Short mmCIF file of C-alpha atoms in Angstrom, two decimals:
data_model
loop_
_atom_site.label_atom_id
_atom_site.label_comp_id
_atom_site.label_asym_id
_atom_site.label_seq_id
_atom_site.Cartn_x
_atom_site.Cartn_y
_atom_site.Cartn_z
CA UNK A 1 10.33 -4.07 31.29
CA UNK A 2 11.63 -0.55 30.62
CA UNK A 3 13.17 -1.79 27.35
CA UNK A 4 9.84 -3.11 26.09
CA UNK A 5 8.04 0.11 27.06
CA UNK A 6 10.64 2.18 25.18
CA UNK A 7 10.36 -0.17 22.17
CA UNK A 8 6.56 0.15 22.11
CA UNK A 9 6.82 3.94 22.30
CA UNK A 10 9.32 3.96 19.44
CA UNK A 11 7.03 1.80 17.30
CA UNK A 12 4.04 4.03 18.07
CA UNK A 13 6.02 7.15 17.14
CA UNK A 14 7.20 5.48 13.91
CA UNK A 15 3.65 4.55 12.96
CA UNK A 16 2.41 8.04 13.77
CA UNK A 17 5.15 9.48 11.56
CA UNK A 18 4.18 7.14 8.71
CA UNK A 19 0.55 8.21 8.98
CA UNK A 20 1.53 11.87 8.97
CA UNK A 21 3.76 11.37 5.93
CA UNK A 22 0.98 9.45 4.17
CA UNK A 23 -1.53 12.24 4.78
CA UNK A 24 0.92 14.84 3.46
CA UNK A 25 1.58 12.76 0.36
CA UNK A 26 -2.10 12.08 -0.33
CA UNK A 27 -2.89 15.76 0.13
CA UNK A 28 -0.14 16.70 -2.33
CA UNK A 29 -1.85 14.46 -4.92
CA UNK A 30 -5.28 15.95 -4.20
CA UNK A 31 -3.86 19.47 -4.37
CA UNK A 32 -2.24 18.77 -7.75
CA UNK A 33 -5.73 17.87 -9.02
CA UNK A 34 -7.15 21.12 -7.63
CA UNK A 35 -8.80 19.55 -4.58
CA UNK A 36 -8.55 20.68 -0.97
CA UNK A 37 -6.49 18.88 1.66
CA UNK A 38 -7.93 16.33 4.08
CA UNK A 39 -7.59 16.73 7.84
CA UNK A 40 -6.79 13.89 10.20
CA UNK A 41 -9.76 12.68 12.27
CA UNK A 42 -8.97 10.58 15.35
CA UNK A 43 -12.25 8.63 15.20
CA UNK A 44 -11.68 7.71 11.56
CA UNK A 45 -8.11 6.82 12.43
CA UNK A 46 -9.29 4.48 15.17
CA UNK A 47 -11.77 2.83 12.79
CA UNK A 48 -9.05 2.42 10.15
CA UNK A 49 -6.58 1.02 12.65
CA UNK A 50 -9.15 -1.46 13.96
CA UNK A 51 -9.79 -2.76 10.46
CA UNK A 52 -6.08 -3.01 9.59
CA UNK A 53 -5.58 -4.99 12.80
CA UNK A 54 -8.47 -7.32 11.94
CA UNK A 55 -7.38 -7.93 8.33
CA UNK A 56 -3.82 -8.65 9.42
CA UNK A 57 -4.94 -10.95 12.22
CA UNK A 58 -7.08 -12.98 9.80
CA UNK A 59 -4.25 -13.05 7.27
CA UNK A 60 -1.80 -14.31 9.90
CA UNK A 61 -4.12 -17.06 11.16
CA UNK A 62 -6.02 -18.07 8.00
CA UNK A 63 -3.88 -16.75 5.08
CA UNK A 64 -6.88 -14.96 3.60
CA UNK A 65 -7.41 -11.27 2.91
CA UNK A 66 -11.03 -10.23 3.46
CA UNK A 67 -10.34 -6.71 2.13
CA UNK A 68 -13.27 -4.49 3.17
CA UNK A 69 -15.26 -7.23 4.90
CA UNK A 70 -15.21 -8.53 8.45
CA UNK A 71 -16.85 -11.85 9.35
CA UNK A 72 -17.10 -12.63 13.05
CA UNK A 73 -18.63 -16.07 12.43
CA UNK A 74 -16.22 -17.58 9.89
CA UNK A 75 -13.20 -15.53 10.92
CA UNK A 76 -13.56 -14.48 14.58
CA UNK A 77 -11.06 -12.04 16.02
CA UNK A 78 -10.72 -9.77 19.03
CA UNK A 79 -10.22 -6.97 16.49
CA UNK A 80 -13.69 -7.38 14.96
CA UNK A 81 -15.62 -4.06 14.97
CA UNK A 82 -18.25 -4.46 12.24
CA UNK A 83 -19.16 -6.23 9.02
CA UNK A 84 -19.06 -3.09 6.85
CA UNK A 85 -16.93 0.04 6.88
CA UNK A 86 -19.89 2.22 7.92
CA UNK A 87 -20.63 -0.05 10.88
CA UNK A 88 -16.98 0.06 11.88
CA UNK A 89 -17.09 3.85 11.75
CA UNK A 90 -20.16 3.88 13.98
CA UNK A 91 -18.44 1.47 16.38
CA UNK A 92 -15.59 3.96 16.80
CA UNK A 93 -17.97 6.89 17.30
CA UNK A 94 -18.38 8.43 13.86
CA UNK A 95 -21.90 9.83 13.55
CA UNK A 96 -22.31 10.22 9.78
CA UNK A 97 -22.88 7.34 7.37
CA UNK A 98 -21.44 9.38 4.51
CA UNK A 99 -18.29 7.32 4.80
CA UNK A 100 -15.76 5.81 2.37
CA UNK A 101 -12.97 3.28 2.73
CA UNK A 102 -9.85 2.43 0.73
CA UNK A 103 -7.56 -0.46 1.56
CA UNK A 104 -4.40 -2.03 0.21
CA UNK A 105 -2.22 -4.87 1.46
CA UNK A 106 1.23 -6.23 0.78
CA UNK A 107 2.92 -3.01 -0.35
CA UNK A 108 6.38 -2.24 0.98
CA UNK A 109 5.52 1.24 2.27
CA UNK A 110 2.74 3.79 2.58
CA UNK A 111 3.74 5.63 -0.61
CA UNK A 112 3.56 2.44 -2.69
CA UNK A 113 0.16 1.78 -1.12
CA UNK A 114 -1.24 5.18 -2.11
CA UNK A 115 0.30 5.02 -5.61
CA UNK A 116 -1.26 1.60 -6.13
CA UNK A 117 -4.69 2.84 -5.05
CA UNK A 118 -4.39 5.88 -7.31
CA UNK A 119 -3.73 3.50 -10.20
CA UNK A 120 -6.77 1.40 -9.28
CA UNK A 121 -9.60 3.39 -10.80
CA UNK A 122 -12.40 2.75 -8.29
CA UNK A 123 -10.08 3.55 -5.39
CA UNK A 124 -8.75 6.62 -7.21
CA UNK A 125 -12.23 8.08 -7.46
CA UNK A 126 -12.60 7.62 -3.67
CA UNK A 127 -9.36 9.47 -2.91
CA UNK A 128 -10.34 12.26 -5.33
CA UNK A 129 -13.83 12.89 -3.97
CA UNK A 130 -14.63 16.60 -3.89
CA UNK A 131 -16.99 16.45 -0.89
CA UNK A 132 -14.77 14.87 1.76
CA UNK A 133 -12.49 16.79 4.09
CA UNK A 134 -11.25 14.33 6.73
CA UNK A 135 -9.51 10.98 6.88
CA UNK A 136 -8.09 8.41 9.26
CA UNK A 137 -5.24 6.04 8.37
CA UNK A 138 -4.57 2.64 9.94
CA UNK A 139 -1.36 0.62 9.47
CA UNK A 140 -0.63 -2.90 10.67
CA UNK A 141 2.44 -5.03 9.99
CA UNK A 142 2.21 -8.73 10.79
CA UNK A 143 5.07 -10.90 11.99
CA UNK A 144 5.38 -12.15 8.41
CA UNK A 145 5.97 -8.60 7.18
CA UNK A 146 2.52 -8.33 5.59
CA UNK A 147 1.45 -4.68 5.67
CA UNK A 148 -2.18 -3.57 5.65
CA UNK A 149 -3.16 0.06 5.04
CA UNK A 150 -6.72 1.28 5.63
CA UNK A 151 -8.01 4.77 4.77
CA UNK A 152 -11.43 5.91 6.03
CA UNK A 153 -12.82 9.22 4.76
CA UNK A 154 -15.78 11.42 5.58
CA UNK A 155 -17.39 14.86 5.58
CA UNK A 156 -16.85 16.74 8.85
CA UNK A 157 -19.87 19.06 8.41
CA UNK A 158 -22.24 16.15 7.85
CA UNK A 159 -20.74 14.44 10.89
CA UNK A 160 -21.58 17.50 12.99
CA UNK A 161 -25.08 17.63 11.50
CA UNK A 162 -25.65 14.04 12.62
CA UNK A 163 -24.91 15.06 16.20
CA UNK A 164 -27.84 17.50 16.31
CA UNK A 165 -31.52 17.09 17.09
CA UNK A 166 -33.97 15.24 14.90
CA UNK A 167 -36.00 17.37 12.48
CA UNK A 168 -39.60 17.68 13.66
CA UNK A 169 -40.98 20.38 11.43
CA UNK A 170 -43.00 20.30 8.23
CA UNK A 171 -41.45 19.50 4.89
CA UNK A 172 -39.26 16.80 3.39
CA UNK A 173 -36.68 14.98 5.47
CA UNK A 174 -34.30 12.02 5.16
CA UNK A 175 -33.17 9.41 7.63
CA UNK A 176 -30.70 6.49 7.68
CA UNK A 177 -27.96 9.04 7.00
CA UNK A 178 -26.57 8.97 10.55
CA UNK A 179 -25.48 6.48 13.17
CA UNK A 180 -28.90 6.97 14.72
CA UNK A 181 -30.85 5.66 11.74
CA UNK A 182 -34.15 7.16 12.88
CA UNK A 183 -32.63 10.62 13.23
CA UNK A 184 -34.45 12.89 10.77
CA UNK A 185 -32.54 15.52 8.83
CA UNK A 186 -34.31 18.30 6.96
CA UNK A 187 -33.64 17.39 3.33
CA UNK A 188 -32.56 20.79 2.00
CA UNK A 189 -30.21 21.30 4.94
CA UNK A 190 -28.70 17.87 4.43
CA UNK A 191 -28.14 18.40 0.68
CA UNK A 192 -26.70 21.88 1.16
CA UNK A 193 -24.36 20.56 3.85
CA UNK A 194 -23.30 17.65 1.66
CA UNK A 195 -22.70 19.93 -1.34
CA UNK A 196 -20.86 22.68 0.53
CA UNK A 197 -17.42 21.23 -0.21
CA UNK A 198 -18.36 20.37 -3.82
CA UNK A 199 -19.45 23.95 -4.40
CA UNK A 200 -15.91 25.11 -3.62
CA UNK A 201 -14.22 22.42 -5.74
CA UNK A 202 -13.22 22.41 -9.45
CA UNK A 203 -15.89 21.79 -12.06
CA UNK A 204 -14.02 18.63 -13.04
CA UNK A 205 -11.06 16.62 -11.78
CA UNK A 206 -8.60 14.96 -14.16
CA UNK A 207 -5.96 12.34 -13.41
CA UNK A 208 -3.07 12.27 -14.09
CA UNK A 209 -3.07 15.99 -13.32
CA UNK A 210 -2.07 18.71 -15.76
CA UNK A 211 1.72 18.67 -16.20
CA UNK A 212 1.90 15.74 -13.79
CA UNK A 213 5.32 14.11 -13.41
CA UNK A 214 6.53 10.70 -12.28
CA UNK A 215 3.24 9.09 -13.36
CA UNK A 216 3.14 5.25 -13.30
CA UNK A 217 2.96 3.39 -16.60
CA UNK A 218 0.78 0.42 -15.75
CA UNK A 219 -2.46 -0.86 -14.27
CA UNK A 220 -2.69 -4.45 -13.06
CA UNK A 221 -5.78 -5.39 -11.08
CA UNK A 222 -8.02 -4.23 -8.26
CA UNK A 223 -11.01 -5.56 -6.37
CA UNK A 224 -13.56 -5.39 -7.84
CA UNK A 225 -11.74 -5.57 -11.17
CA UNK A 226 -12.84 -3.16 -13.95
CA UNK A 227 -10.97 -5.32 -16.50
CA UNK A 228 -11.66 -8.85 -15.23
CA UNK A 229 -10.20 -10.63 -18.27
CA UNK A 230 -6.98 -8.58 -18.35
CA UNK A 231 -4.04 -8.73 -15.93
CA UNK A 232 -1.88 -5.89 -17.29
CA UNK A 233 -2.72 -2.72 -19.23
CA UNK A 234 -1.74 0.94 -19.37
CA UNK A 235 -2.21 3.44 -16.57
CA UNK A 236 -5.85 4.67 -16.68
CA UNK A 237 -6.68 8.28 -17.50
CA UNK A 238 -9.79 9.69 -15.81
CA UNK A 239 -12.08 12.68 -15.58
CA UNK A 240 -14.87 13.25 -13.09
CA UNK A 241 -17.30 16.12 -13.53
CA UNK A 242 -18.49 17.87 -10.40
CA UNK A 243 -22.09 16.82 -9.78
CA UNK A 244 -22.86 20.09 -8.01
CA UNK A 245 -22.41 21.98 -11.29
CA UNK A 246 -23.59 19.30 -13.74
CA UNK A 247 -26.40 17.59 -11.83
CA UNK A 248 -29.12 18.83 -14.17
CA UNK A 249 -27.05 18.71 -17.35
CA UNK A 250 -26.35 15.96 -19.86
CA UNK A 251 -22.68 15.11 -20.42
CA UNK A 252 -21.58 13.25 -23.53
CA UNK A 253 -17.98 12.40 -24.36
CA UNK A 254 -17.31 12.92 -28.08
CA UNK A 255 -13.56 12.17 -28.02
CA UNK A 256 -11.27 10.85 -25.29
CA UNK A 257 -7.85 10.50 -26.92
CA UNK A 258 -4.31 9.76 -25.76
CA UNK A 259 -1.22 10.75 -27.79
CA UNK A 260 2.40 9.65 -27.35
CA UNK A 261 5.47 11.90 -27.35
CA UNK A 262 5.50 11.93 -31.18
CA UNK A 263 1.88 13.11 -31.21
CA UNK A 264 0.69 9.74 -32.53
CA UNK A 265 -2.73 8.75 -31.24
CA UNK A 266 -2.84 5.56 -29.18
CA UNK A 267 -5.82 3.82 -30.73
CA UNK A 268 -5.93 0.61 -28.71
CA UNK A 269 -7.94 1.92 -25.76
CA UNK A 270 -11.18 1.31 -23.87
CA UNK A 271 -13.42 4.13 -22.67
CA UNK A 272 -15.39 3.10 -19.60
CA UNK A 273 -18.36 4.91 -18.08
CA UNK A 274 -21.53 4.00 -16.19
CA UNK A 275 -22.99 2.28 -19.27
CA UNK A 276 -20.27 -0.37 -19.72
CA UNK A 277 -18.68 -0.71 -16.27
CA UNK A 278 -18.85 -4.45 -15.44
CA UNK A 279 -19.15 -3.62 -11.74
CA UNK A 280 -21.59 -0.70 -12.05
CA UNK A 281 -19.23 1.50 -10.04
CA UNK A 282 -18.90 4.49 -12.39
CA UNK A 283 -21.36 7.31 -11.92
CA UNK A 284 -22.66 9.28 -14.88
CA UNK A 285 -20.03 11.93 -14.07
CA UNK A 286 -17.02 9.57 -14.29
CA UNK A 287 -15.16 8.55 -17.47
CA UNK A 288 -12.03 6.40 -17.63
CA UNK A 289 -9.73 5.67 -20.57
CA UNK A 290 -7.77 2.40 -20.31
CA UNK A 291 -4.82 2.05 -22.75
CA UNK A 292 -4.63 -1.61 -23.73
CA UNK A 293 -0.81 -1.65 -23.46
CA UNK A 294 1.52 -0.35 -20.79
CA UNK A 295 2.71 3.22 -21.27
CA UNK A 296 6.41 3.85 -21.87
CA UNK A 297 8.85 4.97 -19.20
CA UNK A 298 9.95 8.62 -19.17
CA UNK A 299 7.54 9.66 -21.93
CA UNK A 300 5.39 12.74 -22.34
CA UNK A 301 1.76 12.02 -23.18
CA UNK A 302 -1.06 14.32 -24.24
CA UNK A 303 -4.75 13.86 -23.47
CA UNK A 304 -7.57 15.40 -25.48
CA UNK A 305 -11.20 15.32 -24.40
CA UNK A 306 -14.04 16.79 -26.46
CA UNK A 307 -17.37 16.67 -24.67
CA UNK A 308 -20.87 18.02 -24.94
CA UNK A 309 -22.72 19.67 -22.08
CA UNK A 310 -26.33 20.08 -23.15
CA UNK A 311 -25.18 20.04 -26.80
CA UNK A 312 -22.47 22.66 -26.22
CA UNK A 313 -19.05 21.36 -27.34
CA UNK A 314 -16.12 21.92 -24.98
CA UNK A 315 -12.48 20.80 -25.02
CA UNK A 316 -9.92 19.83 -22.39
CA UNK A 317 -6.28 19.07 -23.22
CA UNK A 318 -3.28 18.49 -21.00
CA UNK A 319 0.09 16.70 -20.75
CA UNK A 320 1.76 14.41 -18.22
CA UNK A 321 5.16 12.70 -17.91
CA UNK A 322 5.63 9.06 -16.89
CA UNK A 323 8.22 7.75 -14.45
CA UNK A 324 11.88 7.76 -15.36
CA UNK A 325 13.99 4.68 -14.76
CA UNK A 326 16.91 5.64 -12.54
CA UNK A 327 19.04 2.66 -13.55
CA UNK A 328 20.29 1.24 -16.86
CA UNK A 329 17.67 -1.14 -18.21
CA UNK A 330 16.93 -3.94 -20.63
CA UNK A 331 13.60 -4.45 -22.39
CA UNK A 332 13.16 -8.20 -22.70
CA UNK A 333 10.70 -9.46 -25.30
CA UNK A 334 11.82 -13.03 -25.97
CA UNK A 335 11.02 -16.18 -24.01
CA UNK A 336 14.74 -16.89 -23.73
CA UNK A 337 17.17 -13.98 -23.55
CA UNK A 338 20.84 -13.43 -22.78
CA UNK A 339 22.10 -10.10 -21.43
CA UNK A 340 25.35 -8.67 -20.08
CA UNK A 341 25.62 -6.91 -16.73
CA UNK A 342 28.50 -5.23 -14.95
CA UNK A 343 29.30 -6.53 -11.52
CA UNK A 344 27.95 -4.73 -8.45
CA UNK A 345 25.68 -2.50 -10.57
CA UNK A 346 21.91 -2.12 -10.40
CA UNK A 347 19.85 -2.82 -13.55
CA UNK A 348 16.17 -2.79 -14.44
CA UNK A 349 14.92 -5.87 -16.30
CA UNK A 350 11.62 -4.99 -17.95
CA UNK A 351 9.74 -7.98 -19.37
CA UNK A 352 7.56 -6.35 -22.01
CA UNK A 353 4.16 -8.12 -21.89
CA UNK A 354 3.47 -10.31 -24.93
CA UNK A 355 -0.26 -10.15 -24.20
CA UNK A 356 -2.63 -8.72 -21.57
CA UNK A 357 -2.13 -11.59 -19.15
CA UNK A 358 1.65 -11.80 -19.43
CA UNK A 359 2.82 -11.17 -15.87
CA UNK A 360 5.03 -13.05 -13.42
CA UNK A 361 4.23 -13.75 -9.78
CA UNK A 362 7.54 -15.30 -8.75
CA UNK A 363 11.06 -16.00 -9.96
CA UNK A 364 14.00 -18.26 -9.20
CA UNK A 365 17.67 -17.51 -9.67
CA UNK A 366 20.08 -20.40 -10.32
CA UNK A 367 23.86 -20.00 -10.43
CA UNK A 368 26.87 -22.25 -10.67
CA UNK A 369 28.90 -20.53 -8.00
CA UNK A 370 28.04 -18.60 -4.86
CA UNK A 371 27.82 -14.82 -5.13
CA UNK A 372 25.85 -11.96 -3.67
CA UNK A 373 22.70 -11.38 -5.71
CA UNK A 374 19.97 -8.81 -5.12
CA UNK A 375 16.68 -9.34 -7.00
CA UNK A 376 13.64 -7.23 -6.19
CA UNK A 377 10.27 -6.88 -7.88
CA UNK A 378 9.38 -3.40 -9.15
CA UNK A 379 6.07 -4.61 -10.57
CA UNK A 380 4.68 -7.77 -12.19
CA UNK A 381 6.71 -7.15 -15.36
CA UNK A 382 9.85 -5.59 -13.89
CA UNK A 383 12.82 -6.60 -11.73
CA UNK A 384 15.63 -4.60 -10.12
CA UNK A 385 18.79 -6.74 -10.01
CA UNK A 386 22.41 -6.49 -8.91
CA UNK A 387 25.08 -9.20 -8.94
CA UNK A 388 28.33 -8.93 -7.00
CA UNK A 389 30.30 -11.47 -9.00
CA UNK A 390 33.34 -12.17 -11.17
CA UNK A 391 33.70 -11.44 -14.86
CA UNK A 392 32.53 -14.43 -16.85
CA UNK A 393 30.09 -15.78 -14.27
CA UNK A 394 26.64 -16.81 -15.50
CA UNK A 395 23.23 -16.83 -13.83
CA UNK A 396 19.77 -17.91 -14.89
CA UNK A 397 16.55 -16.21 -13.77
CA UNK A 398 13.43 -18.28 -14.38
CA UNK A 399 10.10 -16.48 -14.14
CA UNK A 400 6.73 -18.03 -13.34
CA UNK A 401 5.46 -16.99 -16.80
CA UNK A 402 8.04 -19.32 -18.43
CA UNK A 403 10.51 -16.61 -19.43
CA UNK A 404 14.18 -17.35 -18.85
CA UNK A 405 17.00 -14.80 -18.68
CA UNK A 406 20.65 -15.79 -18.88
CA UNK A 407 22.92 -13.20 -17.29
CA UNK A 408 26.60 -12.88 -18.09
CA UNK A 409 28.84 -10.77 -15.87
CA UNK A 410 31.00 -8.67 -18.19
CA UNK A 411 33.21 -5.57 -18.35
CA UNK A 412 30.67 -3.75 -20.51
CA UNK A 413 26.92 -3.90 -21.08
CA UNK A 414 24.54 -2.74 -23.79
CA UNK A 415 21.75 -1.59 -21.46
CA UNK A 416 19.72 1.54 -22.22
CA UNK A 417 20.18 4.62 -20.06
CA UNK A 418 17.60 7.40 -19.79
#
């Protein structure tokens, strides 16, 4: 019995450490964009943990991921706490309905989870809100190794306001903003409270940040999907103007351009805003540039935005650097390819997409003799491989997108090194 108690305590401490590390990492990203740090809130943490537990329980028993939903009728569980994120927050004791939730599943660790959500544009805008100041993180790992990460965020001052008395004086008021839906809040007080954090935030937030490093190169998919007919494209570039400063002003983007390291403009892009968002998620303050093709590894890019504010032209320009590959790598473009690898050495195999739906979901390695092989997915176009084998041995990797790679173990290779 003592052993199990010690094991449970160790697991709890490990999870607590992961949550603390995640908060520090997320805050470092917010800070690089000029935003303030978020504080941990135990009630939000409980709500997040409850939802992670529910999603993982349903996944384990039904092999379905309900994402932000909970359904006690179709998918009953002892972890059920509410159909929507706001109801789950109320269940745990959060008083304000100004409440936002991010969620990811299946990532190997908390850093990969956050990076993935920052690459998913709708979730990025949630993490980069300028009027939130607290968060709770929930982590659950199923017996099958399926990890679920939930992030619930709110505004601490509004939460305190929702714990006060109902407004009974003359003048305008709002309700349905708190757990007690009939609680009246004096409108001006509510708006000033809501805008307090925005007032002390930058006039706009860009991502990737100015002089950002180690930026991912690719965007795949999210739910809902801003590019429903495309499976792989370049990492999105975004700007959000602070509504506190621009609420009564018209913003018009004249140019939103991306340039490569040779200062050549990347023309194959899509600019998305509230007028052409297929999911109607963008506000009139949010603008996102999607490069049609993946960005290159270890490359410096420049962004130029010319925009009008009430017919006054302004310019923003900045640079960022994409991730560097830490291993020798091959860029594979053909359906059938043959490459040489040294034994017991890690390599990156990057399958350059032939079109916007050219990804792989699985692979199979066949070999004539037994040897130690390590094959891991970096993303849906990229593998990290290592073969502990003899000179002259051959292997075949078959990908689910019909590509086939023949690998020869040799004394020398012709891989690229950054």
